[in-house]
Short mmCIF file of C-alpha atoms in Angstrom, two decimals:
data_model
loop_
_atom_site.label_atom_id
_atom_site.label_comp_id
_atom_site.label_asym_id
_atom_site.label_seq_id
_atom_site.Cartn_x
_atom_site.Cartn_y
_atom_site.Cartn_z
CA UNK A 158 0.00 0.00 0.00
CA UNK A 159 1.36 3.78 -1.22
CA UNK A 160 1.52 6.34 1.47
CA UNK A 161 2.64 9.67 0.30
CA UNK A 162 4.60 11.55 2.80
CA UNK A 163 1.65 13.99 3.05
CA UNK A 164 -0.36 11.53 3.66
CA UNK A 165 2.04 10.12 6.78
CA UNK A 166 2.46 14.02 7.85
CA UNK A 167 -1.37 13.82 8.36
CA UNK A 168 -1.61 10.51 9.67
CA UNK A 169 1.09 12.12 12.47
CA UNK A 170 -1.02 15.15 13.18
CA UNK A 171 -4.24 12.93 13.82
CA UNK A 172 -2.59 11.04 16.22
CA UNK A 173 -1.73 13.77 18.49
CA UNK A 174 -5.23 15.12 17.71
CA UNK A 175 -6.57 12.38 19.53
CA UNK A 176 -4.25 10.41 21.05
CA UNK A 177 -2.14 13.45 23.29
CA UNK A 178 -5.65 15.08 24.41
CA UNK A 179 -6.75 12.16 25.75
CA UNK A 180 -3.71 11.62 27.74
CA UNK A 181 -3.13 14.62 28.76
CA UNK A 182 -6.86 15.52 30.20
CA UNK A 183 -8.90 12.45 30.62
CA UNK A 184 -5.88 10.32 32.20
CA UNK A 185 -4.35 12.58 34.89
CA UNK A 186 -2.58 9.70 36.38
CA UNK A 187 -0.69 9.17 33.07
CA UNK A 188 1.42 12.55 33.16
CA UNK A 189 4.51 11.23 32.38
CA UNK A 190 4.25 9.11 30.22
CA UNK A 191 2.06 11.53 28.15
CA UNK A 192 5.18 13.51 27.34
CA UNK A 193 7.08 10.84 26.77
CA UNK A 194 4.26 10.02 24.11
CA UNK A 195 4.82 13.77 23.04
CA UNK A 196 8.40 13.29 22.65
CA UNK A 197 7.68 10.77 20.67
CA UNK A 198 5.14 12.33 18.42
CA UNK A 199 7.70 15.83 18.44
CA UNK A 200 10.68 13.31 16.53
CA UNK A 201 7.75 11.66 14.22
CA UNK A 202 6.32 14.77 12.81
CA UNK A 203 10.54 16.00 12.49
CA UNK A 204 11.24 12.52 10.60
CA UNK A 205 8.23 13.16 8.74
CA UNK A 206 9.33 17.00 7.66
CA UNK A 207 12.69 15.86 7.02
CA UNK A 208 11.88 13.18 4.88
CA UNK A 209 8.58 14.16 3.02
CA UNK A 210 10.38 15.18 -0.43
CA UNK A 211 12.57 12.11 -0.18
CA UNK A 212 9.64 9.97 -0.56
CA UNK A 213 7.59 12.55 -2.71
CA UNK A 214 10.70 12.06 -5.16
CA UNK A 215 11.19 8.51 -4.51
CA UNK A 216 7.40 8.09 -5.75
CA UNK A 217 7.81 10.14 -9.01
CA UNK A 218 10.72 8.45 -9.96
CA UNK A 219 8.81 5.35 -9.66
CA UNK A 220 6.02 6.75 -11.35
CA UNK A 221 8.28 7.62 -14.34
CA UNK A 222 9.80 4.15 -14.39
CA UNK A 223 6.22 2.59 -14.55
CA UNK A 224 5.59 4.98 -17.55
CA UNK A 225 8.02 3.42 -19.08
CA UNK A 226 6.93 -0.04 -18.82
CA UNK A 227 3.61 0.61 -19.34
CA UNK A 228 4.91 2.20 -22.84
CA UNK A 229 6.73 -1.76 -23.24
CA UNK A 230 3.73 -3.58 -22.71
CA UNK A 231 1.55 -1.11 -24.99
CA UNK A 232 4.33 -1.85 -27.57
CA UNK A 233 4.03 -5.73 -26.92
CA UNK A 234 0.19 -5.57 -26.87
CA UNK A 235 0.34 -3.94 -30.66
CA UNK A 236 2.72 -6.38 -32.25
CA UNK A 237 2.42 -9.39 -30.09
CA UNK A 238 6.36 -9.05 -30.07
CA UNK A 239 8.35 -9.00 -27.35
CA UNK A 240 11.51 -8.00 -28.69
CA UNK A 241 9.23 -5.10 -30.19
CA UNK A 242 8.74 -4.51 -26.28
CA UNK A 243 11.80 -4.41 -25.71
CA UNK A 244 13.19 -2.07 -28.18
CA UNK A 245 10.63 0.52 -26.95
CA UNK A 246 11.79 0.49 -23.79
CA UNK A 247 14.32 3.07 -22.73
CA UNK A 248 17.28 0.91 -20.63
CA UNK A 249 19.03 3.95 -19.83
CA UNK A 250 16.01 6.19 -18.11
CA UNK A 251 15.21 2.80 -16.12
CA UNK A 252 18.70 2.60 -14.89
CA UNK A 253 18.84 6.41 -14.18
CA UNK A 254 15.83 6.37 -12.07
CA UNK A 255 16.58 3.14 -10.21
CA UNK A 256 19.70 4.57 -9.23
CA UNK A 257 18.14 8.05 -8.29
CA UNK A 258 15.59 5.98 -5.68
CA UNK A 259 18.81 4.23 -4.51
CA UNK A 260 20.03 7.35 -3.27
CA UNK A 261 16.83 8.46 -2.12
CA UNK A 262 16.94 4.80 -0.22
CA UNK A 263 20.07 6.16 1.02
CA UNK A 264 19.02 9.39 2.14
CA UNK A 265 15.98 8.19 3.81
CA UNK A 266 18.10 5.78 6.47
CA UNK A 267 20.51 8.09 7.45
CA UNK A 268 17.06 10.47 8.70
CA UNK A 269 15.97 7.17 10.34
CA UNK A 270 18.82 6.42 12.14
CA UNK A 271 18.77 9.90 13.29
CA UNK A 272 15.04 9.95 14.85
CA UNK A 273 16.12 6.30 16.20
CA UNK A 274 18.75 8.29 18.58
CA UNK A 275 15.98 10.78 19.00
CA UNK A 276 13.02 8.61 20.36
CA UNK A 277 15.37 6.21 22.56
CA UNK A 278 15.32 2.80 22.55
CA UNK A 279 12.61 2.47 25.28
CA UNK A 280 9.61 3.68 22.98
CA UNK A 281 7.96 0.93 20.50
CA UNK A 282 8.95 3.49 18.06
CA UNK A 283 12.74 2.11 18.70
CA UNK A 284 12.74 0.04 15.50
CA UNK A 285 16.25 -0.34 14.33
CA UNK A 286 15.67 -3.30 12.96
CA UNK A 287 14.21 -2.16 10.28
CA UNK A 288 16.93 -0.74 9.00
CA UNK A 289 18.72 -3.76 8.04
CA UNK A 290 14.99 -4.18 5.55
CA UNK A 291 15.52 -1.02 4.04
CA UNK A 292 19.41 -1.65 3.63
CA UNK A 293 17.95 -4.98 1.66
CA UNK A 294 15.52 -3.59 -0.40
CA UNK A 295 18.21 -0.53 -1.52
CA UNK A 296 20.87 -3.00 -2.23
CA UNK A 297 19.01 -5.29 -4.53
CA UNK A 298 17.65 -1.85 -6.44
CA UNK A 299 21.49 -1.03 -6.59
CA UNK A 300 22.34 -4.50 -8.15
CA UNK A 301 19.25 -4.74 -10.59
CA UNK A 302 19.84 -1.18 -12.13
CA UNK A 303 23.88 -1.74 -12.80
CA UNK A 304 22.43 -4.77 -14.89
CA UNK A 305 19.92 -3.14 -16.40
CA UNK A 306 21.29 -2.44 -19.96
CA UNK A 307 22.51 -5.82 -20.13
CA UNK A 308 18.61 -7.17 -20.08
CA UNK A 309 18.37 -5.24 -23.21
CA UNK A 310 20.46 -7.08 -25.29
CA UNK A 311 18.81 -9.50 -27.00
CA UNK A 312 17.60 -10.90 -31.17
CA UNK A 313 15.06 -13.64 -30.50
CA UNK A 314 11.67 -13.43 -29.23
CA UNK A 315 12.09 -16.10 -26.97
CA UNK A 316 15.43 -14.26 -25.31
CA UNK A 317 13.33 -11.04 -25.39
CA UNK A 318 10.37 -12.94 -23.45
CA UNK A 319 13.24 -13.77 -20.95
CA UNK A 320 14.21 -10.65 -20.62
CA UNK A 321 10.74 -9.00 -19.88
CA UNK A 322 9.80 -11.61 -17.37
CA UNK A 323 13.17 -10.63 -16.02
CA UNK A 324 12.21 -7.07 -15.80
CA UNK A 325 8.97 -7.19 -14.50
CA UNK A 326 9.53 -9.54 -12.04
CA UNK A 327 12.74 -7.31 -11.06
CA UNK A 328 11.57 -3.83 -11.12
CA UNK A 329 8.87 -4.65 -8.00
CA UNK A 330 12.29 -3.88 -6.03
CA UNK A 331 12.03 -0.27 -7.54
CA UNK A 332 8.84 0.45 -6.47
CA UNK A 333 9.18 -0.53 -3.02
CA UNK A 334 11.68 1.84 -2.19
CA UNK A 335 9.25 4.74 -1.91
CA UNK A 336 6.67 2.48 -0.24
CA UNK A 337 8.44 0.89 2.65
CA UNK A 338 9.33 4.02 4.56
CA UNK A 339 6.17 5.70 5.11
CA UNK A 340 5.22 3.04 7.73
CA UNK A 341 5.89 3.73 11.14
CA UNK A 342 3.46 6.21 12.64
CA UNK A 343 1.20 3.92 14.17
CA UNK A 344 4.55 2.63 16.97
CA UNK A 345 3.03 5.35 19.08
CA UNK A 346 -0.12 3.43 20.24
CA UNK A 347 2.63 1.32 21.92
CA UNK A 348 3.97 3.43 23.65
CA UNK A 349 0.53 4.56 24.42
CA UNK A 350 -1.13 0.87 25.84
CA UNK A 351 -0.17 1.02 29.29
CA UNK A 352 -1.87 4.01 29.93
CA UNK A 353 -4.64 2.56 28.33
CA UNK A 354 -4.19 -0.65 30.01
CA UNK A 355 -5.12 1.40 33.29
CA UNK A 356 -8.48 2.57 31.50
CA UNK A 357 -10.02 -0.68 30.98
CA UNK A 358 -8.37 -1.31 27.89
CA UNK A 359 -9.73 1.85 25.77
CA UNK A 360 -6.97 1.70 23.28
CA UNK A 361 -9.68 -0.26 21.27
CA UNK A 362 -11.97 2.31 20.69
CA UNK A 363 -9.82 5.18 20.59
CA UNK A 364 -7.06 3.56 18.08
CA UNK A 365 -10.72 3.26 16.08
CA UNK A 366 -11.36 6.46 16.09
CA UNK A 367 -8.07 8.04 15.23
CA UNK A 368 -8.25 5.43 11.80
CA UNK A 369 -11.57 6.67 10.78
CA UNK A 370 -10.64 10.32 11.55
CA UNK A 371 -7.30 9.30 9.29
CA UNK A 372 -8.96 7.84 6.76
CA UNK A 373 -11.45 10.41 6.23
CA UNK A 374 -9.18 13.36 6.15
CA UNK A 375 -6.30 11.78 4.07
CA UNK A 376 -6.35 10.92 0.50
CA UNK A 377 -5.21 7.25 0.52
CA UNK A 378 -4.07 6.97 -3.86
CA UNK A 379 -5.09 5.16 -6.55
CA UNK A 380 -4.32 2.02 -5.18
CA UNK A 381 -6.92 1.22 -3.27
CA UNK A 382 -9.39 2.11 -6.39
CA UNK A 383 -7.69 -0.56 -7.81
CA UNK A 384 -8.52 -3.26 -4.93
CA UNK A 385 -12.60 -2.25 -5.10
CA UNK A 386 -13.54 -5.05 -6.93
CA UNK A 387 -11.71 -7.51 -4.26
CA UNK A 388 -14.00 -9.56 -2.03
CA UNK A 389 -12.57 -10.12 1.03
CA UNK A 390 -13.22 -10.22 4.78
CA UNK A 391 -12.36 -7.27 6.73
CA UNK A 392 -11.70 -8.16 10.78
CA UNK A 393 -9.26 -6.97 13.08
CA UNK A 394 -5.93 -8.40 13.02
CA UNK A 395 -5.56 -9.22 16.60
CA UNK A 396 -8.80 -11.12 16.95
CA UNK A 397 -7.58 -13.41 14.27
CA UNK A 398 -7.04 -17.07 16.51
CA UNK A 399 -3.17 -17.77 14.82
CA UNK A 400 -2.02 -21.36 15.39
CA UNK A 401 1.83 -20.77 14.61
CA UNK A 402 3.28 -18.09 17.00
CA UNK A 403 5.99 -17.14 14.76
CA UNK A 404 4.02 -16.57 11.78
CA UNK A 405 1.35 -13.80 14.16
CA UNK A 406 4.92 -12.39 15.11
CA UNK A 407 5.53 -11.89 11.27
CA UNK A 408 1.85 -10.77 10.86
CA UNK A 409 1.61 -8.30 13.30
CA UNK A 410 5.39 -7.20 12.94
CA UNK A 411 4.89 -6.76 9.02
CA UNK A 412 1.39 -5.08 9.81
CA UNK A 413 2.26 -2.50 12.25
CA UNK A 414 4.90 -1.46 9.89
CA UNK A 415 2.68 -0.64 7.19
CA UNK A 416 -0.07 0.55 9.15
CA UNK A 417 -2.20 -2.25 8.44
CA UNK A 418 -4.84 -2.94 11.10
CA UNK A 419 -7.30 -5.36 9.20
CA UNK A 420 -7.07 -8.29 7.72
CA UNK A 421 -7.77 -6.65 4.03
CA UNK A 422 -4.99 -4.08 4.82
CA UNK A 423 -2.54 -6.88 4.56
CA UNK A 424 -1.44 -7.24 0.92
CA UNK A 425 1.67 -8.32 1.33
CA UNK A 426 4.09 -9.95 3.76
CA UNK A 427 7.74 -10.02 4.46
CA UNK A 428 8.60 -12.54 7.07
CA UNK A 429 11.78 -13.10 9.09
CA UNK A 430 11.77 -15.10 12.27
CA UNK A 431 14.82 -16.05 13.41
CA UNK A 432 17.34 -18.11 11.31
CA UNK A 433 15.95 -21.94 10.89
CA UNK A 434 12.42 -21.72 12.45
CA UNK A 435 9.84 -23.86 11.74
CA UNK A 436 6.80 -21.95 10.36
CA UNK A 437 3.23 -23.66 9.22
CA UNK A 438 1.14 -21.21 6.40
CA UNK A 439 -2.13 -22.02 7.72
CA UNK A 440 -2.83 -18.90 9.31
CA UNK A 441 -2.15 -16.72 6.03
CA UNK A 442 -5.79 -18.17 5.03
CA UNK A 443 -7.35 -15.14 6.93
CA UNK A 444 -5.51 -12.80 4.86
CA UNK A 445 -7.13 -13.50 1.18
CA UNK A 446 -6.12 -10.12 -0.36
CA UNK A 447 -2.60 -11.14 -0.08
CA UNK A 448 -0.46 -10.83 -3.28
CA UNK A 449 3.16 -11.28 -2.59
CA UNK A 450 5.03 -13.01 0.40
CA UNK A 451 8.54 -13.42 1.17
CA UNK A 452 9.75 -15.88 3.98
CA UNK A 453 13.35 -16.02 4.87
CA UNK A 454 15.67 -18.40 7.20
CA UNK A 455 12.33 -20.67 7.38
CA UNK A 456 11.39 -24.48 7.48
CA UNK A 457 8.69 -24.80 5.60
CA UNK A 458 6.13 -27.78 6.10
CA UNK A 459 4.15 -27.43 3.17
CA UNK A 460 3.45 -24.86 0.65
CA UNK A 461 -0.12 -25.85 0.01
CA UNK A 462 -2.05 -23.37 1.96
CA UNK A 463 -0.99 -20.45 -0.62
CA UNK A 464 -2.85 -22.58 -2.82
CA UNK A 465 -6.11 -21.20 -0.89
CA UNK A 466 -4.98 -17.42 -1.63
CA UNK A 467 -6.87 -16.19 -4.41
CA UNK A 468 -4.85 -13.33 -5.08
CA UNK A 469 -1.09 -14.22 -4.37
CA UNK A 470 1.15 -13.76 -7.36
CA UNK A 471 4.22 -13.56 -6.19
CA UNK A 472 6.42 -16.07 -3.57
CA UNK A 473 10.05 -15.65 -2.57
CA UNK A 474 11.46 -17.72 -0.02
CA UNK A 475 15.05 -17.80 0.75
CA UNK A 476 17.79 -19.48 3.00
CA UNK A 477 14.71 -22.15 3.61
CA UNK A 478 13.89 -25.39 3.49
CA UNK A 479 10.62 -26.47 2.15
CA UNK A 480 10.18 -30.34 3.27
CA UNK A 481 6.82 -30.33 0.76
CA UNK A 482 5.21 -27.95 -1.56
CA UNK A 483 2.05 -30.22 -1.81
CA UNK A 484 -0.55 -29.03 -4.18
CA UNK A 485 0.14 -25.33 -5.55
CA UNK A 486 -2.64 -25.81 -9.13
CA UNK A 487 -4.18 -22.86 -7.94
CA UNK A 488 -0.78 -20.58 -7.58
CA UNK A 489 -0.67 -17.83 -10.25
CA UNK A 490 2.61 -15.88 -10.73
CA UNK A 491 5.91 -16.46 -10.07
CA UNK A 492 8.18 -18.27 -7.38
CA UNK A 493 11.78 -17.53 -6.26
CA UNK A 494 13.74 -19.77 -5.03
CA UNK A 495 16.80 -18.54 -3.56
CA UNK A 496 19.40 -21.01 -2.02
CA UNK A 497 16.01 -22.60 -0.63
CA UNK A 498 16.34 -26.84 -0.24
CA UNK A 499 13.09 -28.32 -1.85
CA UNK A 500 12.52 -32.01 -1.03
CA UNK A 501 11.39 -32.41 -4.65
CA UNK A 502 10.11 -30.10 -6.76
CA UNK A 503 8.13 -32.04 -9.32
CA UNK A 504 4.59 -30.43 -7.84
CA UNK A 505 5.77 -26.89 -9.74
CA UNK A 506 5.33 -28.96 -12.82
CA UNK A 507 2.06 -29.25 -12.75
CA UNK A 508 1.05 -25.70 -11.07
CA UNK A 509 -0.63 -22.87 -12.12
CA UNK A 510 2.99 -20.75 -11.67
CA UNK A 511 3.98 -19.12 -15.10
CA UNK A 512 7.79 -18.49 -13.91
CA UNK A 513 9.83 -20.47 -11.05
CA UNK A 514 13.38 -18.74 -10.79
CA UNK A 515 15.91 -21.05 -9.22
CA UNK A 516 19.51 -19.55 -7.74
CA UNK A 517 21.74 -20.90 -5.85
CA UNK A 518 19.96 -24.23 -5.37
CA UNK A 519 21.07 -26.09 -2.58
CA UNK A 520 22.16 -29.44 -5.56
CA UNK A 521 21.05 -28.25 -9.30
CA UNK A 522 20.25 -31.91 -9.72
CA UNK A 523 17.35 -31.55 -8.04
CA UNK A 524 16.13 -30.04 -11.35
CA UNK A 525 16.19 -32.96 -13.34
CA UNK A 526 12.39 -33.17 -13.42
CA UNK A 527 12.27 -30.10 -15.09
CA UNK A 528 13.92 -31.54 -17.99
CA UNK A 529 11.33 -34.53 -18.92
CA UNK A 530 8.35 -32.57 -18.56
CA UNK A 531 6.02 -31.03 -20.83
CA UNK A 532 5.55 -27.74 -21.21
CA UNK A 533 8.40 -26.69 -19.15
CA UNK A 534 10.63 -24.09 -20.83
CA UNK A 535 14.27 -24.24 -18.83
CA UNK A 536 16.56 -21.06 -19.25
CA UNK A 537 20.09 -22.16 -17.49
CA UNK A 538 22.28 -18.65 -16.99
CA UNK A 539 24.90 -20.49 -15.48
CA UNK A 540 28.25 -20.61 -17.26
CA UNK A 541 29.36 -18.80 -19.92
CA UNK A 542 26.53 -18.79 -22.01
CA UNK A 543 22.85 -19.45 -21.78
CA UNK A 544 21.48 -22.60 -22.78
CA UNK A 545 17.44 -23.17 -23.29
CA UNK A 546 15.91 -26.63 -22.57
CA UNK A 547 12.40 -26.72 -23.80
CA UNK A 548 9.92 -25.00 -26.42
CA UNK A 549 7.91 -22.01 -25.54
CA UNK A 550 4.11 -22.58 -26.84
CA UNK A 551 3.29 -19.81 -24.68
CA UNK A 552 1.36 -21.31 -22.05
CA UNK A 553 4.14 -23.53 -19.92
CA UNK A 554 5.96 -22.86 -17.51
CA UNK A 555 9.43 -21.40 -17.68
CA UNK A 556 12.36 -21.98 -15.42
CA UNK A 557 15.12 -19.57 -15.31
CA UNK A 558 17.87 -20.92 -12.91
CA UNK A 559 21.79 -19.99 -12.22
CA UNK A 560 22.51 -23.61 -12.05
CA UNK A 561 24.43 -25.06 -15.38
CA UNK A 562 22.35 -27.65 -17.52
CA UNK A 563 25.43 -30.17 -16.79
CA UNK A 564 24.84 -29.78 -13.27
CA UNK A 565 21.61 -30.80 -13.66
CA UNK A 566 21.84 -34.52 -14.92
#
């Protein structure tokens, strides 16, 4: 979900609307920890000022880049050529503004750090954790855009389809940069609960208020016109029942970082328990406008209960070990697979997945099934040159992998 920086400078100033008048008058007993609170708030709304053009730049940048893609597929949809796409496509703007939001990335932490030493690391606003996220996300936008005019160089159709999918699937990094930093007003109703906690729990009703007052007075982008026609349930995150402890401490960790208070809020998720931890999906069922997740440093059980989101397009999991991906027919989009141990793979065969991108697989041989099947379309970067197992009839399944096809058999 986009959140502009004006839009976080007004979710700031509704929270000390409510929040600090409450505090202040109706709980007398809570003096001092009401100006903590207002400390709080005082670094949030300086963050904010500080870093409201970073993002406001960060998003047209992004919005330029889109443009330009948008111009690609036009191009494809006219010809039904890809490398017609491709040629439309300006390599060098895309790399320009990928860098430019890299610096923007940069720009951003350094502000973060600096209203980290400002809050102290005793409010639930102390999130430096975070930081190593952002680092992530800016690093991979770094590495995609100094490859960028490579992805460009191609004289078949089936090495330009490569090469878009390659893209696409890439430039989500791009757009995230502006996105993941406007996400971290909300901390102060932490820092807020055990006042409330005095009050017979009121946080309820006045958190409540404060998102109806936010969502009336800010403006919350196109976006969400674009999710209208999704029916989902809509109930508060922490009444959901979770089963697996560490995946509500990914839920509610992810979800407080972008705001997200409801279960429809929730369209994607980025979870990182600690390294190794065994983690069932069952509990992602309750969140059925979901479109991308990432799990990392996971055991994995079974993949199956994606199969039951109707929206998901997009699954990374890395430094994991999936033990079974059971039935995925139903998965859409594309999986990554990065240095991630899959008992056996053969399921992906026969899913509804349209790309499965393979690196740094755990043994390449593992792959062999790949190789047998129909409609399976193997790109194999690894070596010097690329080698293509497979005929495209435009409906299989490609899989692009860093393994070598010798490592394979």
């Amino acid at each position: 979900m986009v959140r502009s920086g004006l839009l976080n400078s007004r979710i700031t100033g509704g929270v000390r609307q409510i929040l600090i008048p409450v505090l202040l008058v109706v709980f007398t007993s809570g003096v001092s920890r009401a100006a903590d609170i207002e400390h709080v708030l005082s670094a949030m709304e300086a963050l904010n000022a500080r870093t409201e053009k970073i993002i406001m730049d960060a998003e047209k940048n992004s919005e330029a880049y889109d443009a330009i893609l948008s111009k690609m597929e036009e191009a494809q949809g006219q010809s039904n050529s890809a490398l017609a796409a491709i040629r439309a496509g300006n390599f060098g703007k895309l790399k320009s503004l990928a860098l430019a939001n890299v610096a923007l990335g940069n720009q951003y932490v350094k502000e973060y750090q600096r209203f980290l030493s400002e809050v102290g690391n005793d409010s639930s606003c102390y999130r430096p954790e975070v930081i190593d996220g952002f680092n992530d996300n800016i690093a991979k936008v770094k590495t995609f855009a100094q490859r960028l005019p490579q992805i460009q160089v191609v004289s078949s159709e089936q090495d330009a389809n490569i090469a878009l999918m390659d893209l696409f699937g890439n430039s989500a990094y791009v757009f995230v940069v502006p996105t993941m930093f406007a996400a971290q007003t909300l901390c102060i109703v932490g820092d807020a609960e055990p006042v409330f906690e005095q009050f017979n729990a009121m946080e309820g009703d006045i958190v409540a208020g404060f998102l109806a007052q936010a969502m009336t007075e800010g403006e919350l982008g196109d976006e969400y016109d674009e999710m209208e026609d999704i029916e989902i349930s809509s109930l508060p995150i922490d009444d959901i029942a979770f089963t697996d402890p560490l995946v509500e401490v990914c839920v509610k960790t992810y979800a407080a970082s972008i705001e997200a208070t409801r279960t429809d809020e929730l369209f994607d998720l980025l979870c990182t328990p600690p390294k190794g931890s065994a983690v069932q999906l069952n509990d992602l069922s309750h969140f059925q406008g979901i479109s991308d997740v990432t799990f990392i440093g996971v055991s994995i059980a079974d993949l199956s209960p994606l199969n039951t989101l109707p929206y998901l397009n997009n699954v990374v999991i890395e430094n994991s070990q999936v033990s079974s991906l059971g039935d995925l027919s139903a998965l859409k989009g594309s999986l990554t697979l990065l240095n991630a141990d899959v008992e056996d793979i053969t399921p992906l065969i026969t899913s509804g997945l349209e790309t499965v991108y393979v690196d740094d697989a755990a043994d390449c041989r593992a792959l062999s099934p790949f190789l047998t099947a129909e409609d399976v379309v193997v790109v194999f970067t690894g070596g010097n040159e690329e080698v293509i197992v497979g005929e495209d009839n435009g409906s299989g399944l490609y899989v692009v992998t860093n393994c070598t096809k010798d490592s394979v058999k």
